[in-house]
Coordinates of C-alpha atoms and ligand atoms in Angstrom, one line a residue:
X176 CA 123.4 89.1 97.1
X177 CA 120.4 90.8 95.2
X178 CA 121.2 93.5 92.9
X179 CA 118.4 93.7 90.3
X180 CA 114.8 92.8 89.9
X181 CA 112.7 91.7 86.7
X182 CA 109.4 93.8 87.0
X183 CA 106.7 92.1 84.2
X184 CA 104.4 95.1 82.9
X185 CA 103.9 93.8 79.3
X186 CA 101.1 92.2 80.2
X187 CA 97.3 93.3 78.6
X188 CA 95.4 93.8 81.6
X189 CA 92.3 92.4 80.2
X190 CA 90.9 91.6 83.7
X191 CA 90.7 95.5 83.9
X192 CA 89.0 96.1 80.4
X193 CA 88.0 99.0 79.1
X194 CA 89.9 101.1 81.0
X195 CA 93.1 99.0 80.0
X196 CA 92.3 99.8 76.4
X197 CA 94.2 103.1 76.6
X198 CA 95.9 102.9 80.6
X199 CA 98.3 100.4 81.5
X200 CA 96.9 98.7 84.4
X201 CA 100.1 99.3 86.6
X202 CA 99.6 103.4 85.9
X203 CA 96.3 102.9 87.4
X204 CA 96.2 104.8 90.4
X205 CA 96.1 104.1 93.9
X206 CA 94.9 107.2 95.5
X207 CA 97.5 109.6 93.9
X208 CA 100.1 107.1 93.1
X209 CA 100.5 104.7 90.7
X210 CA 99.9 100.7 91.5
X211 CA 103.6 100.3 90.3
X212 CA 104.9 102.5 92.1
X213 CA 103.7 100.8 95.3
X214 CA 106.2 97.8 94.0
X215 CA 109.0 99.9 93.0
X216 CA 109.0 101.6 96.4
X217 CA 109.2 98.0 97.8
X218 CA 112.3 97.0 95.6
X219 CA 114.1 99.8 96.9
X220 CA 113.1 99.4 100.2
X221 CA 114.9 96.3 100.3
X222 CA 118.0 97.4 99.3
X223 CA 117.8 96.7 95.2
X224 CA 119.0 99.6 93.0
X225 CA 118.5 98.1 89.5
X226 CA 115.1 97.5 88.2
X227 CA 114.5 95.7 84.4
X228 CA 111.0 96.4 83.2
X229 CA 109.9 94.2 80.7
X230 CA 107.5 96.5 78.7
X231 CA 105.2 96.2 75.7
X232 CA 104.0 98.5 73.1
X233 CA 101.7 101.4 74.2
X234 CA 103.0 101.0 77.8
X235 CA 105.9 103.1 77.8
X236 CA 104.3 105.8 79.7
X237 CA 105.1 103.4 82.8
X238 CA 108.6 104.6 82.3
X239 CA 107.4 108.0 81.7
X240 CA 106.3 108.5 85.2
X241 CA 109.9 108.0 86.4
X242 CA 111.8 110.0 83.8
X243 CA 112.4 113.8 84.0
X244 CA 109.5 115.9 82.8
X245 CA 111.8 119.5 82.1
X246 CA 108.5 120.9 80.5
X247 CA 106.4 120.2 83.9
X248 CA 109.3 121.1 86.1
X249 CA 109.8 124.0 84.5
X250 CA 106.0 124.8 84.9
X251 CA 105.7 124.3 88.1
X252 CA 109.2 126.6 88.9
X253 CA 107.3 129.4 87.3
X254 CA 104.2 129.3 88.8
X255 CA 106.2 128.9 92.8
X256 CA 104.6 125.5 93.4
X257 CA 107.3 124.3 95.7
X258 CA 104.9 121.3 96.9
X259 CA 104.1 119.9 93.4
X260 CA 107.4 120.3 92.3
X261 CA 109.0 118.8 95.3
X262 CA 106.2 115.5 94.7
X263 CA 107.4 115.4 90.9
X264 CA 111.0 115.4 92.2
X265 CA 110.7 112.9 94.4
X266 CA 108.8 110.6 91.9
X267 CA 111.9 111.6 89.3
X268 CA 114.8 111.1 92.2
X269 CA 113.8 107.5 93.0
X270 CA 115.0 104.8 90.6
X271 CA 118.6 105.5 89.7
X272 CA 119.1 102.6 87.4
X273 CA 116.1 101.5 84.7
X274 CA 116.4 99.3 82.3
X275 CA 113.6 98.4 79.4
X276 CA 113.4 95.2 77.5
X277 CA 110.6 94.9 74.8
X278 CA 108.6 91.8 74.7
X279 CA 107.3 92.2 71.1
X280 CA 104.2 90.0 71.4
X281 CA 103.2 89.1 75.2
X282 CA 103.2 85.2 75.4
X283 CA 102.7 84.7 78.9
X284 CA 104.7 85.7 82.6
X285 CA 107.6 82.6 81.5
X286 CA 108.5 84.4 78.0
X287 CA 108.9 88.1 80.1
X288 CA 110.7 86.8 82.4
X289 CA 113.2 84.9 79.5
X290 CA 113.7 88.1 78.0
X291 CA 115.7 89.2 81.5
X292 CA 118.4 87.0 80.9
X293 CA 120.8 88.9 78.8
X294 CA 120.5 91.5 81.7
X295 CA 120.3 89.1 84.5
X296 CA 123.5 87.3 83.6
X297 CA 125.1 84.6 86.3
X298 CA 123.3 86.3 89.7
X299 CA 120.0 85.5 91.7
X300 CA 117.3 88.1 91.0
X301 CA 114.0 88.8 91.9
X302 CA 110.5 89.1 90.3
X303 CA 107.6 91.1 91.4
X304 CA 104.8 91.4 89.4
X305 CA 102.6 94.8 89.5
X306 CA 99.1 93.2 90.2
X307 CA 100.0 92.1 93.9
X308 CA 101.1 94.7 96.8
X309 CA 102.4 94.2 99.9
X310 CA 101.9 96.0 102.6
X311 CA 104.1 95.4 105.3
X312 CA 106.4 96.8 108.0
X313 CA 109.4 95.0 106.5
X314 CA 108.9 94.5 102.6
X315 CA 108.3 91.4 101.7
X316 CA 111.5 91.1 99.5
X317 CA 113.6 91.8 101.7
X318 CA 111.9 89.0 103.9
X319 CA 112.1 86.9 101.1
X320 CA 116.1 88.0 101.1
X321 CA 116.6 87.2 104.5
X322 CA 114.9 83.4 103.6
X323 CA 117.6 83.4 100.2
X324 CA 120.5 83.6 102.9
X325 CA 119.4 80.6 104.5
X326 CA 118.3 78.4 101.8
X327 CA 119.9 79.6 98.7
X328 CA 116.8 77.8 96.5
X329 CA 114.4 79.7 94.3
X330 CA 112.1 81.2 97.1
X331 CA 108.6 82.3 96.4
X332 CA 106.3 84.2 98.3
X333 CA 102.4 81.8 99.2
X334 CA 99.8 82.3 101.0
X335 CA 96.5 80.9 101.9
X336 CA 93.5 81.7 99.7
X337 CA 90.0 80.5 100.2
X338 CA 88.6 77.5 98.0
X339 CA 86.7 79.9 95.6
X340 CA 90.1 81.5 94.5
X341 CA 92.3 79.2 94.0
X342 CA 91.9 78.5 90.4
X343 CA 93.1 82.3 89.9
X344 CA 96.5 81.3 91.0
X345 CA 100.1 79.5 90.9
X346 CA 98.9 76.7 93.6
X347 CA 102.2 74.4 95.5
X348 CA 102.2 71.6 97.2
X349 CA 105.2 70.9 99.9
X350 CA 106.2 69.9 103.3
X351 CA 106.3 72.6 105.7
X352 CA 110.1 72.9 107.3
X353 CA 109.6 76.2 109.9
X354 CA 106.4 78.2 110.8
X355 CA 106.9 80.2 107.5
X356 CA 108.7 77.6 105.4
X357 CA 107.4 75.4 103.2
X358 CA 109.8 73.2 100.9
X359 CA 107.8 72.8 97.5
X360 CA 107.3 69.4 96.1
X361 CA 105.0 70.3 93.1
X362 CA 103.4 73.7 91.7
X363 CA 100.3 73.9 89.2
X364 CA 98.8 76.8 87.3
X365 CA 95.4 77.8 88.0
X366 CA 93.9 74.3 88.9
X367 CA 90.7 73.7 90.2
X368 CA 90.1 73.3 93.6
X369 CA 89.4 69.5 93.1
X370 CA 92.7 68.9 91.6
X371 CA 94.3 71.5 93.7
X372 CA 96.8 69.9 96.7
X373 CA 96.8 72.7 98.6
X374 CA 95.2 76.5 99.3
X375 CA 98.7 78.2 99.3
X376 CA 99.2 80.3 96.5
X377 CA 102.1 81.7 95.1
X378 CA 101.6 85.7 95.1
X379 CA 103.9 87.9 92.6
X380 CA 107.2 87.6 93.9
X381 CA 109.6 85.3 93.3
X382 CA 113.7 85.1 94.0
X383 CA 115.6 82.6 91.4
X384 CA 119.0 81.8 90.8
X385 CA 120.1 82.3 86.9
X386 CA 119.7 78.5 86.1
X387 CA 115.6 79.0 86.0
X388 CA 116.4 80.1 82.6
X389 CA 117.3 77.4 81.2
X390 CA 114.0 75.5 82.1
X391 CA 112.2 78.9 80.8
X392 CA 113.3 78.0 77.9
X393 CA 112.0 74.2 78.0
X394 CA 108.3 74.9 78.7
X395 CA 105.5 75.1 76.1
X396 CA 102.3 77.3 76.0
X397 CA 99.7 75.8 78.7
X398 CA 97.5 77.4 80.7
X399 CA 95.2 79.9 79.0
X400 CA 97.5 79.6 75.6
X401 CA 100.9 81.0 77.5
X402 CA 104.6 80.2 78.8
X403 CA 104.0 80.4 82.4
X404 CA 106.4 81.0 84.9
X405 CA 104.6 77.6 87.3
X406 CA 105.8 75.3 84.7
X407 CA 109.1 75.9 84.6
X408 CA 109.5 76.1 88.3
X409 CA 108.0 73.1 88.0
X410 CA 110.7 71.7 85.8
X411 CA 113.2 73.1 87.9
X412 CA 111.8 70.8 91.3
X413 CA 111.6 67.7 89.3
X414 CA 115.7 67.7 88.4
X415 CA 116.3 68.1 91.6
X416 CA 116.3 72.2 92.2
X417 CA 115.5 73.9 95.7
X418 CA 112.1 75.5 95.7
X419 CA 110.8 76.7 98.9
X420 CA 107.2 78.6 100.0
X421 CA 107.4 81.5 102.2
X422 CA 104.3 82.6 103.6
X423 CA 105.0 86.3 104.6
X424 CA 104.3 88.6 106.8
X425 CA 102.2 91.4 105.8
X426 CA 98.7 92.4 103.6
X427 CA 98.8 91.3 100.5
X428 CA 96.4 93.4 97.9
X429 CA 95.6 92.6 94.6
X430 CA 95.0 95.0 92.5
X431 CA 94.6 93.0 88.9
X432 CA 90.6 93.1 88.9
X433 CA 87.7 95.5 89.9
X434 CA 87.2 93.9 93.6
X435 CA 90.7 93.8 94.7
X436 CA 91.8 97.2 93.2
X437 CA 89.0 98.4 94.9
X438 CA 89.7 97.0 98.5
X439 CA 93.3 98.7 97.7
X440 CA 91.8 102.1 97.5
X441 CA 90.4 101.9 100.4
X442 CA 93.3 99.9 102.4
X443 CA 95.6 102.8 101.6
X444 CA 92.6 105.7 102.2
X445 CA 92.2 104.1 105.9
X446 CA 96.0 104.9 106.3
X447 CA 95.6 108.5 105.4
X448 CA 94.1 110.8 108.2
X449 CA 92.6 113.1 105.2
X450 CA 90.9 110.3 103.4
X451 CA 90.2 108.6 106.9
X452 CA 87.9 111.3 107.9
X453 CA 86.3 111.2 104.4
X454 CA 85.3 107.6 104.7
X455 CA 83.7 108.1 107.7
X456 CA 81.9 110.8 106.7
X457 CA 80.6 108.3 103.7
X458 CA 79.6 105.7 106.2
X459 CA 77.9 108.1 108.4
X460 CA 75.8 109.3 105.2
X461 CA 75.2 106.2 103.7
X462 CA 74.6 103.8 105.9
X463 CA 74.7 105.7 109.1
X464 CA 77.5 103.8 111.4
X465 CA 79.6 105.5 113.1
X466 CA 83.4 104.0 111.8
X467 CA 86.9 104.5 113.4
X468 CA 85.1 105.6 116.4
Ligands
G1P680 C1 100.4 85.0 87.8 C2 101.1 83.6 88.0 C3 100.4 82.8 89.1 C4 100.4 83.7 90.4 C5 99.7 85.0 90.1 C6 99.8 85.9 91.4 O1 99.1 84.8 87.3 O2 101.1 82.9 86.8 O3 101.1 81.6 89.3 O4 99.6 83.0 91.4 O5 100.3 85.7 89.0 O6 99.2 87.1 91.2 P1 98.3 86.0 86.6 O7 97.8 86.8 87.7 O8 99.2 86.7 85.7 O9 97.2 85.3 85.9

C-alpha cells in the first residue's frame, strides 16, 4: 500500500509575485489556514502518515507551522487562552512523521520529485502538489488509492479544462476504459490548444510506483527551461509502463494565481456559517442581491 507522499514546495511562486518575495505561496492563507495545510489534511485523510517535503531556501517556515512553538504555547497557557492554544495544538498534533529534503537550486517539478528517491525506496508513493485542492467528500487520494488497487499503474488525477486554459497544464491523451478511467497513451506539458489532443488535464496529484525514477533521471530541461514531471511520465508510457487518467470526484481549486486563490477564499468562506453571513451582507451592499436566500 501507500505509506508516504512527496509534497513539492521548493517551488518560487512567481505566479503570485510580490507577495512570494518574502511568503511562500503554500503559507498563504486560506481564510485562517494555510493553502498547504488544506493538502496535508488530505494526505492524512487518506490514511498516509509520512509526508517528505521537498523544500528550498527561505521556505522553511512551511515546516515551522507544524513544529512545536514552546514560546507561543507557553504564551498562550499564561494568558488562559484555552481556544488558541487548543488551535495551535491541533495544528502541532497532526503530522507525526516529516521529513525535509533540500533542493538546492529549483530546476523544475521532475528534479523535486528525484530528490524523494533515497526516501521513497522500492514502494509506490504519491505526489500532491500545493497549488491545487481538492475538495471533496472522500479525498481524492484515497480515490486515487482505491483506482491503484485495481490497476497497479502510475495513476494521475485529470480533468476537463476549458480551451483557454489548457496551455497552463500537463495535457493526456488516452482511451477511456470506465466512466472515470482513462488509460493514457501520450502526455504533453503545457501545449497549445492547437496541438493539444485533448482538454483533460492532469491536476497535482499523482501515485507512481518507484521505477518513475529512473526515467526522472532520463529527461532534460523543456518546457519553460525545467525537468518536468510530464516528460518523464512520458518516457515511462512509451517503454511500455501503465499510466492511467482518473477524473475525480470532487472541486478542484487552484490556488497558484490571483483568480483561482481568490475563488478559494470564497469556496471555503461559503462553507463557513460566520463568513456565509458576511458575504451576503457584501452582496447585499454592493450590488444589492439578495444571496443564499
Ligand atoms: C504542474 C505540472 C502540470 C500540471 C500542473 C497542475 O505545472 O507540470 O503538468 O498540469 O502542475 O497544477 P505548474 O503548475 O507547476 O506549472
Amino acid at each position: 500500500m501507500i505509506r508516504k507522499a512527496v509534497l513539492p514546495v521548493a517551488g518560487l511562486g512567481t505566479r503570485m509575485l510580490p507577495v512570494t518575495k518574502v511568503v511562500p505561496k503554500e503559507l498563504l492563507n486560506i481564510i485562517d489556514r494555510p493553502t498547504i495545510e488544506y493538502v496535508v489534511d488530505e494526505v492524512l485523510a487518506s490514511g498516509i502518515d509520512t509526508l517528505i517535503f521537498i523544500i528550498s531556501q527561505g521556505k522553511e517556515d512551511i515546516l515551522n507551522y507544524f513544529n512545536v512553538d514552546l514560546g507561543l504555547k507557553t504564551f498562550l497557557k499564561e494568558r488562559k487562552k484555552w481556544d488558541l492554544l487548543k488551535k495551535v495544538e491541533e495544528v502541532e498534533e497532526k503530522v507525526k512523521n516529516i521529513i525535509s529534503v533540500i533542493q538546492k537550486i529549483p530546476e523544475g517539478l521532475g528534479q523535486a520529485v528525484l530528490m524523494a528517491e533515497k526516501t521513497i525506496g522500492n514502494e509506490p508513493f504519491a505526489v500532491l502538489l500545493g497549488d491545487d485542492l481538492v475538495d471533496a467528500k472522500e479525498p481524492c487520494l484515497k480515490q486515487m488509492m482505491q483506482v491503484y488497487l485495481k490497476y497497479e499503474g502510475c495513476i494521475i488525477a485529470v480533468e476537463e479544462v476549458p480551451l483557454e486554459d489548457i496551455s497552463k497544464y500537463g495535457i493526456i491523451e488516452g482511451e477511456r476504459l470506465e466512466e472515470r478511467i482513462i488509460k493514457i497513451k501520450r502526455v504533453i506539458e503545457k501545449p497549445s490548444p492547437q496541438e493539444a489532443p485533448s482538454n483533460l488535464a492532469i491536476i497535482g496529484r499523482y501515485i507512481f510506483q518507484p521505477v518513475i525514477f529512473e526515467f526522472l533521471k532520463k529527461i532534460e530541461k523543456s518546457v519553460g527551461g525545467e525537468y518536468q514531471l510530464t516528460d518523464a511520465i512520458q518516457l515511462l508510457i512509451k517503454e511500455g509502463y501503465e499510466v492511467y487518467g482518473y477524473l475525480f470526484e470532487g472541486k478542484r481549486l487552484d490556488t497558484g494565481n490571483k483568480k483561482g486563490f481568490f475563488k478559494t477564499i470564497l469556496h471555503y468562506a461559503k462553507k463557513d456559517e460566520e463568513l456565509k453571513e458576511v458575504l451576503k451582507e457584501f452582496y447585499q451592499e454592493f450590488y444589492q442581491v439578495n444571496v443564499f436566500s
